[in-house]
Amino acid sequence: GAVVSQHPSWVICKSGTSVKIECRSLDFQATTMFWYRQFPKQSLMLMATSNEGSKATYEQGVEKDKFLINHASLTLSTLTVTSAHPEDSSFYICSADPPGQGAEKLFFGSGTQLSVL
Amino acid sequence: RKEVEQDPGPFNVPEGATVAFNCTYSNSASQSFFWYRQDCRKEPKLLMSVYSSGNEDGRFTAQLNRASQYISLLIRDSKLSDSATYLCVVNINTGNQFYFGTGTSLTVIP
């Protein structure tokens, strides 16, 4: 099946630093990828839709200047958490929807646990 | 109103029990429906798609009721390894929007 790779799995950083998370589709081209955030015991919340070659679409309440998304190629989308603060500590996960799957399905990266000290 | 609503549980059931989860969705234009399983701090993994005719995969049975706009998941003969959070996911194909329920926590007790 389709494989989505996400890196890194864990990040611990100091407050004020920026963190970049990568999401790669390994065996298919993804014109669209999705970025989610999940706080403990809560569901995944869509942050933004990453579009290859164009600007990302952000959900209401998500600061686009804080969560920078770049989708420069058909196999790579990156999420940069700029000037991270402790409240940004969360589980970030990406997903992609491979073409030709029939009923649309999502395949997820393994997620990134971000801890901001 | 949330697009997808689930009872968060937790459901604590003994091994061998049968347990059912329900999920309701608000948008009648929803086209595709899924159950995902998520273990703690792991990515969700597709458990099964849900079809109008209902579908079964081993101990798992999924049902869709479009008229009432709900989806169900039935787990028979629960195993310890079934302990996880089960996410109901709905896709509104227009704009390729996926919506997640809050997840239902299941713990199977020996």
PDB file of C-alpha atoms in Angstrom:
ATOM      1  CA  GLY A   1       0.000   0.000   0.000  1.00  0.00           C
ATOM      2  CA  ALA A   2       0.889   3.651  -0.188  1.00  0.00           C
ATOM      3  CA  VAL A   3       3.599   4.818   2.162  1.00  0.00           C
ATOM      4  CA  VAL A   4       3.944   8.210   3.744  1.00  0.00           C
ATOM      5  CA  SER A   5       7.119   8.921   5.644  1.00  0.00           C
ATOM      6  CA  GLN A   6       7.334  11.593   8.308  1.00  0.00           C
ATOM      7  CA  HIS A   7      10.462  12.843   9.998  1.00  0.00           C
ATOM      8  CA  PRO A   8      11.459  13.378  12.749  1.00  0.00           C
ATOM      9  CA  SER A   9       9.425  11.208  15.097  1.00  0.00           C
ATOM     10  CA  TRP A  10      10.356  13.173  18.211  1.00  0.00           C
ATOM     11  CA  VAL A  11      11.578  16.708  18.690  1.00  0.00           C
ATOM     12  CA  ILE A  12      12.463  18.450  21.915  1.00  0.00           C
ATOM     13  CA  CYS A  13      13.375  22.093  21.510  1.00  0.00           C
ATOM     14  CA  LYS A  14      13.758  25.289  23.455  1.00  0.00           C
ATOM     15  CA  SER A  15      11.108  27.952  23.398  1.00  0.00           C
ATOM     16  CA  GLY A  16      11.671  30.413  20.581  1.00  0.00           C
ATOM     17  CA  THR A  17      13.323  28.030  18.174  1.00  0.00           C
ATOM     18  CA  SER A  18      11.864  26.812  14.898  1.00  0.00           C
ATOM     19  CA  VAL A  19      11.200  23.206  14.062  1.00  0.00           C
ATOM     20  CA  LYS A  20      10.794  21.700  10.605  1.00  0.00           C
ATOM     21  CA  ILE A  21       8.822  18.517  10.017  1.00  0.00           C
ATOM     22  CA  GLU A  22       9.008  16.660   6.722  1.00  0.00           C
ATOM     23  CA  CYS A  23       6.351  14.550   5.094  1.00  0.00           C
ATOM     24  CA  ARG A  24       7.221  12.444   2.059  1.00  0.00           C
ATOM     25  CA  SER A  25       5.148  10.248  -0.160  1.00  0.00           C
ATOM     26  CA  LEU A  26       7.446   7.360  -1.007  1.00  0.00           C
ATOM     27  CA  ASP A  27       5.685   5.521  -3.794  1.00  0.00           C
ATOM     28  CA  PHE A  28       3.237   7.985  -5.256  1.00  0.00           C
ATOM     29  CA  GLN A  29       2.953  11.614  -6.188  1.00  0.00           C
ATOM     30  CA  ALA A  30       0.861  13.719  -3.872  1.00  0.00           C
ATOM     31  CA  THR A  31      -0.400  17.027  -5.157  1.00  0.00           C
ATOM     32  CA  THR A  32      -2.193  17.461  -1.861  1.00  0.00           C
ATOM     33  CA  MET A  33      -1.085  16.658   1.650  1.00  0.00           C
ATOM     34  CA  PHE A  34      -2.764  17.398   4.931  1.00  0.00           C
ATOM     35  CA  TRP A  35      -1.287  18.514   8.234  1.00  0.00           C
ATOM     36  CA  TYR A  36      -2.990  17.713  11.521  1.00  0.00           C
ATOM     37  CA  ARG A  37      -2.361  18.432  15.153  1.00  0.00           C
ATOM     38  CA  GLN A  38      -3.499  16.224  17.970  1.00  0.00           C
ATOM     39  CA  PHE A  39      -3.465  17.135  21.633  1.00  0.00           C
ATOM     40  CA  PRO A  40      -3.601  14.374  24.250  1.00  0.00           C
ATOM     41  CA  LYS A  41      -6.902  12.519  24.318  1.00  0.00           C
ATOM     42  CA  GLN A  42      -8.292  14.652  21.534  1.00  0.00           C
ATOM     43  CA  SER A  43      -8.961  13.933  17.909  1.00  0.00           C
ATOM     44  CA  LEU A  44      -6.903  15.023  14.965  1.00  0.00           C
ATOM     45  CA  MET A  45      -7.553  18.601  13.991  1.00  0.00           C
ATOM     46  CA  LEU A  46      -6.839  19.632  10.428  1.00  0.00           C
ATOM     47  CA  MET A  47      -4.437  22.546  10.403  1.00  0.00           C
ATOM     48  CA  ALA A  48      -3.893  23.072   6.724  1.00  0.00           C
ATOM     49  CA  THR A  49      -4.018  21.563   3.282  1.00  0.00           C
ATOM     50  CA  SER A  50      -0.708  21.645   1.482  1.00  0.00           C
ATOM     51  CA  ASN A  51      -0.896  22.119  -2.275  1.00  0.00           C
ATOM     52  CA  GLU A  52       2.048  21.386  -4.529  1.00  0.00           C
ATOM     53  CA  GLY A  53       3.249  24.497  -6.296  1.00  0.00           C
ATOM     54  CA  SER A  54       0.830  26.854  -4.601  1.00  0.00           C
ATOM     55  CA  LYS A  55      -0.020  28.291  -1.229  1.00  0.00           C
ATOM     56  CA  ALA A  56      -1.360  26.135   1.521  1.00  0.00           C
ATOM     57  CA  THR A  57      -4.937  26.472   2.659  1.00  0.00           C
ATOM     58  CA  TYR A  58      -5.163  27.038   6.388  1.00  0.00           C
ATOM     59  CA  GLU A  59      -8.075  26.180   8.628  1.00  0.00           C
ATOM     60  CA  GLN A  60      -9.720  28.874  10.641  1.00  0.00           C
ATOM     61  CA  GLY A  61      -7.723  29.795  13.697  1.00  0.00           C
ATOM     62  CA  VAL A  62      -4.410  28.434  12.432  1.00  0.00           C
ATOM     63  CA  GLU A  63      -1.742  31.112  12.074  1.00  0.00           C
ATOM     64  CA  LYS A  64      -0.126  30.778   8.686  1.00  0.00           C
ATOM     65  CA  ASP A  65       2.849  32.880   9.711  1.00  0.00           C
ATOM     66  CA  LYS A  66       3.535  30.574  12.605  1.00  0.00           C
ATOM     67  CA  PHE A  67       2.988  27.288  10.811  1.00  0.00           C
ATOM     68  CA  LEU A  68       4.796  27.624   7.518  1.00  0.00           C
ATOM     69  CA  ILE A  69       3.993  25.024   4.930  1.00  0.00           C
ATOM     70  CA  ASN A  70       6.034  24.387   1.818  1.00  0.00           C
ATOM     71  CA  HIS A  71       5.072  21.840  -0.810  1.00  0.00           C
ATOM     72  CA  ALA A  72       7.810  22.308  -3.365  1.00  0.00           C
ATOM     73  CA  SER A  73       7.626  18.915  -5.003  1.00  0.00           C
ATOM     74  CA  LEU A  74       5.090  16.185  -5.615  1.00  0.00           C
ATOM     75  CA  THR A  75       6.618  14.001  -2.911  1.00  0.00           C
ATOM     76  CA  LEU A  76       7.539  16.419  -0.141  1.00  0.00           C
ATOM     77  CA  SER A  77       5.670  18.792   2.104  1.00  0.00           C
ATOM     78  CA  THR A  78       7.234  20.495   5.104  1.00  0.00           C
ATOM     79  CA  LEU A  79       5.693  22.115   8.146  1.00  0.00           C
ATOM     80  CA  THR A  80       7.820  24.605  10.056  1.00  0.00           C
ATOM     81  CA  VAL A  81       6.696  25.651  13.504  1.00  0.00           C
ATOM     82  CA  THR A  82       8.287  29.045  13.894  1.00  0.00           C
ATOM     83  CA  SER A  83       9.233  30.487  17.275  1.00  0.00           C
ATOM     84  CA  ALA A  84       7.794  27.489  19.047  1.00  0.00           C
ATOM     85  CA  HIS A  85       6.318  27.893  22.512  1.00  0.00           C
ATOM     86  CA  PRO A  86       5.260  25.311  25.087  1.00  0.00           C
ATOM     87  CA  GLU A  87       1.638  25.574  23.970  1.00  0.00           C
ATOM     88  CA  ASP A  88       2.747  24.325  20.550  1.00  0.00           C
ATOM     89  CA  SER A  89       3.736  21.011  22.108  1.00  0.00           C
ATOM     90  CA  SER A  90       1.599  18.464  20.387  1.00  0.00           C
ATOM     91  CA  PHE A  91       1.527  15.479  18.059  1.00  0.00           C
ATOM     92  CA  TYR A  92       1.772  16.638  14.457  1.00  0.00           C
ATOM     93  CA  ILE A  93       0.870  14.259  11.694  1.00  0.00           C
ATOM     94  CA  CYS A  94       0.648  14.485   7.948  1.00  0.00           C
ATOM     95  CA  SER A  95      -1.372  12.519   5.489  1.00  0.00           C
ATOM     96  CA  ALA A  96      -1.780  12.148   1.767  1.00  0.00           C
ATOM     97  CA  ASP A  97      -4.451  10.794  -0.481  1.00  0.00           C
ATOM     98  CA  PRO A  98      -2.903   8.655  -3.223  1.00  0.00           C
ATOM     99  CA  PRO A  99      -4.601   8.992  -6.590  1.00  0.00           C
ATOM    100  CA  GLY A 100      -6.438   6.077  -8.102  1.00  0.00           C
ATOM    101  CA  GLN A 101      -7.511   4.535  -4.815  1.00  0.00           C
ATOM    102  CA  GLY A 102     -11.163   4.585  -5.663  1.00  0.00           C
ATOM    103  CA  ALA A 103     -12.970   5.654  -2.515  1.00  0.00           C
ATOM    104  CA  GLU A 104     -10.737   8.349  -1.145  1.00  0.00           C
ATOM    105  CA  LYS A 105      -8.512   7.136   1.638  1.00  0.00           C
ATOM    106  CA  LEU A 106      -5.899   8.771   3.738  1.00  0.00           C
ATOM    107  CA  PHE A 107      -2.488   7.375   4.451  1.00  0.00           C
ATOM    108  CA  PHE A 108      -0.701   8.872   7.401  1.00  0.00           C
ATOM    109  CA  GLY A 109       2.867   9.558   8.274  1.00  0.00           C
ATOM    110  CA  SER A 110       4.050   8.169  11.583  1.00  0.00           C
ATOM    111  CA  GLY A 111       3.643  11.514  13.309  1.00  0.00           C
ATOM    112  CA  THR A 112       5.984  13.880  15.110  1.00  0.00           C
ATOM    113  CA  GLN A 113       5.785  14.434  18.843  1.00  0.00           C
ATOM    114  CA  LEU A 114       6.938  17.983  19.514  1.00  0.00           C
ATOM    115  CA  SER A 115       7.861  19.042  23.015  1.00  0.00           C
ATOM    116  CA  VAL A 116       8.769  22.679  23.545  1.00  0.00           C
ATOM    117  CA  LEU A 117      10.552  23.417  26.797  1.00  0.00           C
TER     118      LEU A 117
ATOM    119  CA  ARG B   1     -22.406  21.466  15.175  1.00  0.00           C
ATOM    120  CA  LYS B   2     -19.459  19.175  14.561  1.00  0.00           C
ATOM    121  CA  GLU B   3     -19.191  17.455  11.218  1.00  0.00           C
ATOM    122  CA  VAL B   4     -18.617  14.093  12.863  1.00  0.00           C
ATOM    123  CA  GLU B   5     -19.607  13.109  16.373  1.00  0.00           C
ATOM    124  CA  GLN B   6     -18.586  10.068  18.345  1.00  0.00           C
ATOM    125  CA  ASP B   7     -19.052   8.914  21.897  1.00  0.00           C
ATOM    126  CA  PRO B   8     -15.525   9.244  23.303  1.00  0.00           C
ATOM    127  CA  GLY B   9     -16.075   6.448  25.796  1.00  0.00           C
ATOM    128  CA  PRO B  10     -14.060   5.016  27.361  1.00  0.00           C
ATOM    129  CA  PHE B  11     -15.399   1.554  26.739  1.00  0.00           C
ATOM    130  CA  ASN B  12     -13.932  -1.048  29.051  1.00  0.00           C
ATOM    131  CA  VAL B  13     -14.988  -4.545  28.079  1.00  0.00           C
ATOM    132  CA  PRO B  14     -13.846  -8.046  29.027  1.00  0.00           C
ATOM    133  CA  GLU B  15     -12.098 -10.292  26.559  1.00  0.00           C
ATOM    134  CA  GLY B  16     -14.528 -12.058  24.299  1.00  0.00           C
ATOM    135  CA  ALA B  17     -17.207  -9.395  24.586  1.00  0.00           C
ATOM    136  CA  THR B  18     -18.973  -7.749  21.683  1.00  0.00           C
ATOM    137  CA  VAL B  19     -18.791  -3.988  21.538  1.00  0.00           C
ATOM    138  CA  ALA B  20     -20.357  -1.465  19.186  1.00  0.00           C
ATOM    139  CA  PHE B  21     -19.441   2.113  18.396  1.00  0.00           C
ATOM    140  CA  ASN B  22     -21.607   4.641  16.656  1.00  0.00           C
ATOM    141  CA  CYS B  23     -20.757   7.790  14.814  1.00  0.00           C
ATOM    142  CA  THR B  24     -23.021  10.431  13.323  1.00  0.00           C
ATOM    143  CA  TYR B  25     -22.227  12.900  10.574  1.00  0.00           C
ATOM    144  CA  SER B  26     -23.962  16.141   9.761  1.00  0.00           C
ATOM    145  CA  ASN B  27     -23.316  16.654   6.052  1.00  0.00           C
ATOM    146  CA  SER B  28     -25.678  14.685   3.867  1.00  0.00           C
ATOM    147  CA  ALA B  29     -23.283  15.195   0.939  1.00  0.00           C
ATOM    148  CA  SER B  30     -20.702  12.965   2.615  1.00  0.00           C
ATOM    149  CA  GLN B  31     -19.517  10.334   0.194  1.00  0.00           C
ATOM    150  CA  SER B  32     -16.983   8.067   1.840  1.00  0.00           C
ATOM    151  CA  PHE B  33     -16.787   6.667   5.322  1.00  0.00           C
ATOM    152  CA  PHE B  34     -14.023   4.932   7.212  1.00  0.00           C
ATOM    153  CA  TRP B  35     -13.045   3.535  10.550  1.00  0.00           C
ATOM    154  CA  TYR B  36      -9.450   4.095  11.578  1.00  0.00           C
ATOM    155  CA  ARG B  37      -7.649   2.660  14.560  1.00  0.00           C
ATOM    156  CA  GLN B  38      -5.141   4.745  16.461  1.00  0.00           C
ATOM    157  CA  ASP B  39      -2.795   3.525  19.149  1.00  0.00           C
ATOM    158  CA  CYS B  40      -1.332   5.996  21.616  1.00  0.00           C
ATOM    159  CA  ARG B  41       0.993   8.478  19.898  1.00  0.00           C
ATOM    160  CA  LYS B  42       0.897   6.545  16.680  1.00  0.00           C
ATOM    161  CA  GLU B  43      -0.573   7.372  13.348  1.00  0.00           C
ATOM    162  CA  PRO B  44      -4.137   6.294  12.588  1.00  0.00           C
ATOM    163  CA  LYS B  45      -4.339   3.179  10.481  1.00  0.00           C
ATOM    164  CA  LEU B  46      -7.212   2.298   8.233  1.00  0.00           C
ATOM    165  CA  LEU B  47      -9.315  -0.429   9.777  1.00  0.00           C
ATOM    166  CA  MET B  48     -11.995  -0.592   7.139  1.00  0.00           C
ATOM    167  CA  SER B  49     -13.997   1.424   4.698  1.00  0.00           C
ATOM    168  CA  VAL B  50     -17.737   1.523   5.246  1.00  0.00           C
ATOM    169  CA  TYR B  51     -20.094   0.723   2.405  1.00  0.00           C
ATOM    170  CA  SER B  52     -23.808   1.242   2.102  1.00  0.00           C
ATOM    171  CA  SER B  53     -24.425  -2.479   1.990  1.00  0.00           C
ATOM    172  CA  GLY B  54     -22.430  -3.033   5.150  1.00  0.00           C
ATOM    173  CA  ASN B  55     -19.207  -4.923   5.202  1.00  0.00           C
ATOM    174  CA  GLU B  56     -17.435  -7.406   7.385  1.00  0.00           C
ATOM    175  CA  ASP B  57     -13.783  -8.198   7.930  1.00  0.00           C
ATOM    176  CA  GLY B  58     -13.256 -11.036  10.332  1.00  0.00           C
ATOM    177  CA  ARG B  59     -14.488  -9.945  13.750  1.00  0.00           C
ATOM    178  CA  PHE B  60     -15.245  -6.428  12.543  1.00  0.00           C
ATOM    179  CA  THR B  61     -18.503  -5.331  10.936  1.00  0.00           C
ATOM    180  CA  ALA B  62     -19.216  -1.841   9.665  1.00  0.00           C
ATOM    181  CA  GLN B  63     -22.609  -0.439   8.796  1.00  0.00           C
ATOM    182  CA  LEU B  64     -23.732   2.765   7.148  1.00  0.00           C
ATOM    183  CA  ASN B  65     -27.186   4.267   7.470  1.00  0.00           C
ATOM    184  CA  ARG B  66     -27.442   7.187   5.071  1.00  0.00           C
ATOM    185  CA  ALA B  67     -31.004   8.046   6.015  1.00  0.00           C
ATOM    186  CA  SER B  68     -30.074   8.545   9.653  1.00  0.00           C
ATOM    187  CA  GLN B  69     -26.539   9.649   8.844  1.00  0.00           C
ATOM    188  CA  TYR B  70     -24.729   7.309  11.147  1.00  0.00           C
ATOM    189  CA  ILE B  71     -21.990   4.735  10.901  1.00  0.00           C
ATOM    190  CA  SER B  72     -21.370   1.865  13.234  1.00  0.00           C
ATOM    191  CA  LEU B  73     -18.538  -0.502  14.020  1.00  0.00           C
ATOM    192  CA  LEU B  74     -19.121  -3.825  15.724  1.00  0.00           C
ATOM    193  CA  ILE B  75     -16.270  -5.801  17.204  1.00  0.00           C
ATOM    194  CA  ARG B  76     -17.000  -9.404  18.137  1.00  0.00           C
ATOM    195  CA  ASP B  77     -14.942 -11.638  20.426  1.00  0.00           C
ATOM    196  CA  SER B  78     -12.811  -8.731  21.641  1.00  0.00           C
ATOM    197  CA  LYS B  79      -9.092  -9.351  22.017  1.00  0.00           C
ATOM    198  CA  LEU B  80      -6.657  -7.543  24.269  1.00  0.00           C
ATOM    199  CA  SER B  81      -4.969  -6.274  21.121  1.00  0.00           C
ATOM    200  CA  ASP B  82      -8.152  -4.470  20.105  1.00  0.00           C
ATOM    201  CA  SER B  83      -7.486  -1.886  22.824  1.00  0.00           C
ATOM    202  CA  ALA B  84      -7.048   1.407  20.971  1.00  0.00           C
ATOM    203  CA  THR B  85      -8.905   4.513  19.911  1.00  0.00           C
ATOM    204  CA  TYR B  86     -11.273   4.088  17.003  1.00  0.00           C
ATOM    205  CA  LEU B  87     -11.769   7.084  14.752  1.00  0.00           C
ATOM    206  CA  CYS B  88     -14.735   7.648  12.522  1.00  0.00           C
ATOM    207  CA  VAL B  89     -13.732   9.507   9.366  1.00  0.00           C
ATOM    208  CA  VAL B  90     -15.998  11.022   6.778  1.00  0.00           C
ATOM    209  CA  ASN B  91     -14.993  12.342   3.392  1.00  0.00           C
ATOM    210  CA  ILE B  92     -16.917  15.011   1.581  1.00  0.00           C
ATOM    211  CA  ASN B  93     -15.436  14.578  -1.859  1.00  0.00           C
ATOM    212  CA  THR B  94     -16.095  18.135  -2.907  1.00  0.00           C
ATOM    213  CA  GLY B  95     -12.808  19.777  -2.013  1.00  0.00           C
ATOM    214  CA  ASN B  96     -11.568  16.426  -0.733  1.00  0.00           C
ATOM    215  CA  GLN B  97     -12.341  17.288   2.857  1.00  0.00           C
ATOM    216  CA  PHE B  98     -11.862  14.655   5.528  1.00  0.00           C
ATOM    217  CA  TYR B  99     -13.494  15.052   8.911  1.00  0.00           C
ATOM    218  CA  PHE B 100     -12.587  13.111  12.018  1.00  0.00           C
ATOM    219  CA  GLY B 101     -14.624  12.155  15.015  1.00  0.00           C
ATOM    220  CA  THR B 102     -13.071  12.625  18.426  1.00  0.00           C
ATOM    221  CA  GLY B 103     -12.396   8.922  18.620  1.00  0.00           C
ATOM    222  CA  THR B 104     -13.772   6.238  20.911  1.00  0.00           C
ATOM    223  CA  SER B 105     -11.410   4.715  23.412  1.00  0.00           C
ATOM    224  CA  LEU B 106     -11.634   0.952  23.877  1.00  0.00           C
ATOM    225  CA  THR B 107      -9.869  -1.062  26.552  1.00  0.00           C
ATOM    226  CA  VAL B 108     -10.253  -4.812  26.523  1.00  0.00           C
ATOM    227  CA  ILE B 109      -9.695  -6.277  29.968  1.00  0.00           C
ATOM    228  CA  PRO B 110      -8.321  -9.768  30.587  1.00  0.00           C
TER     229      PRO B 110
END
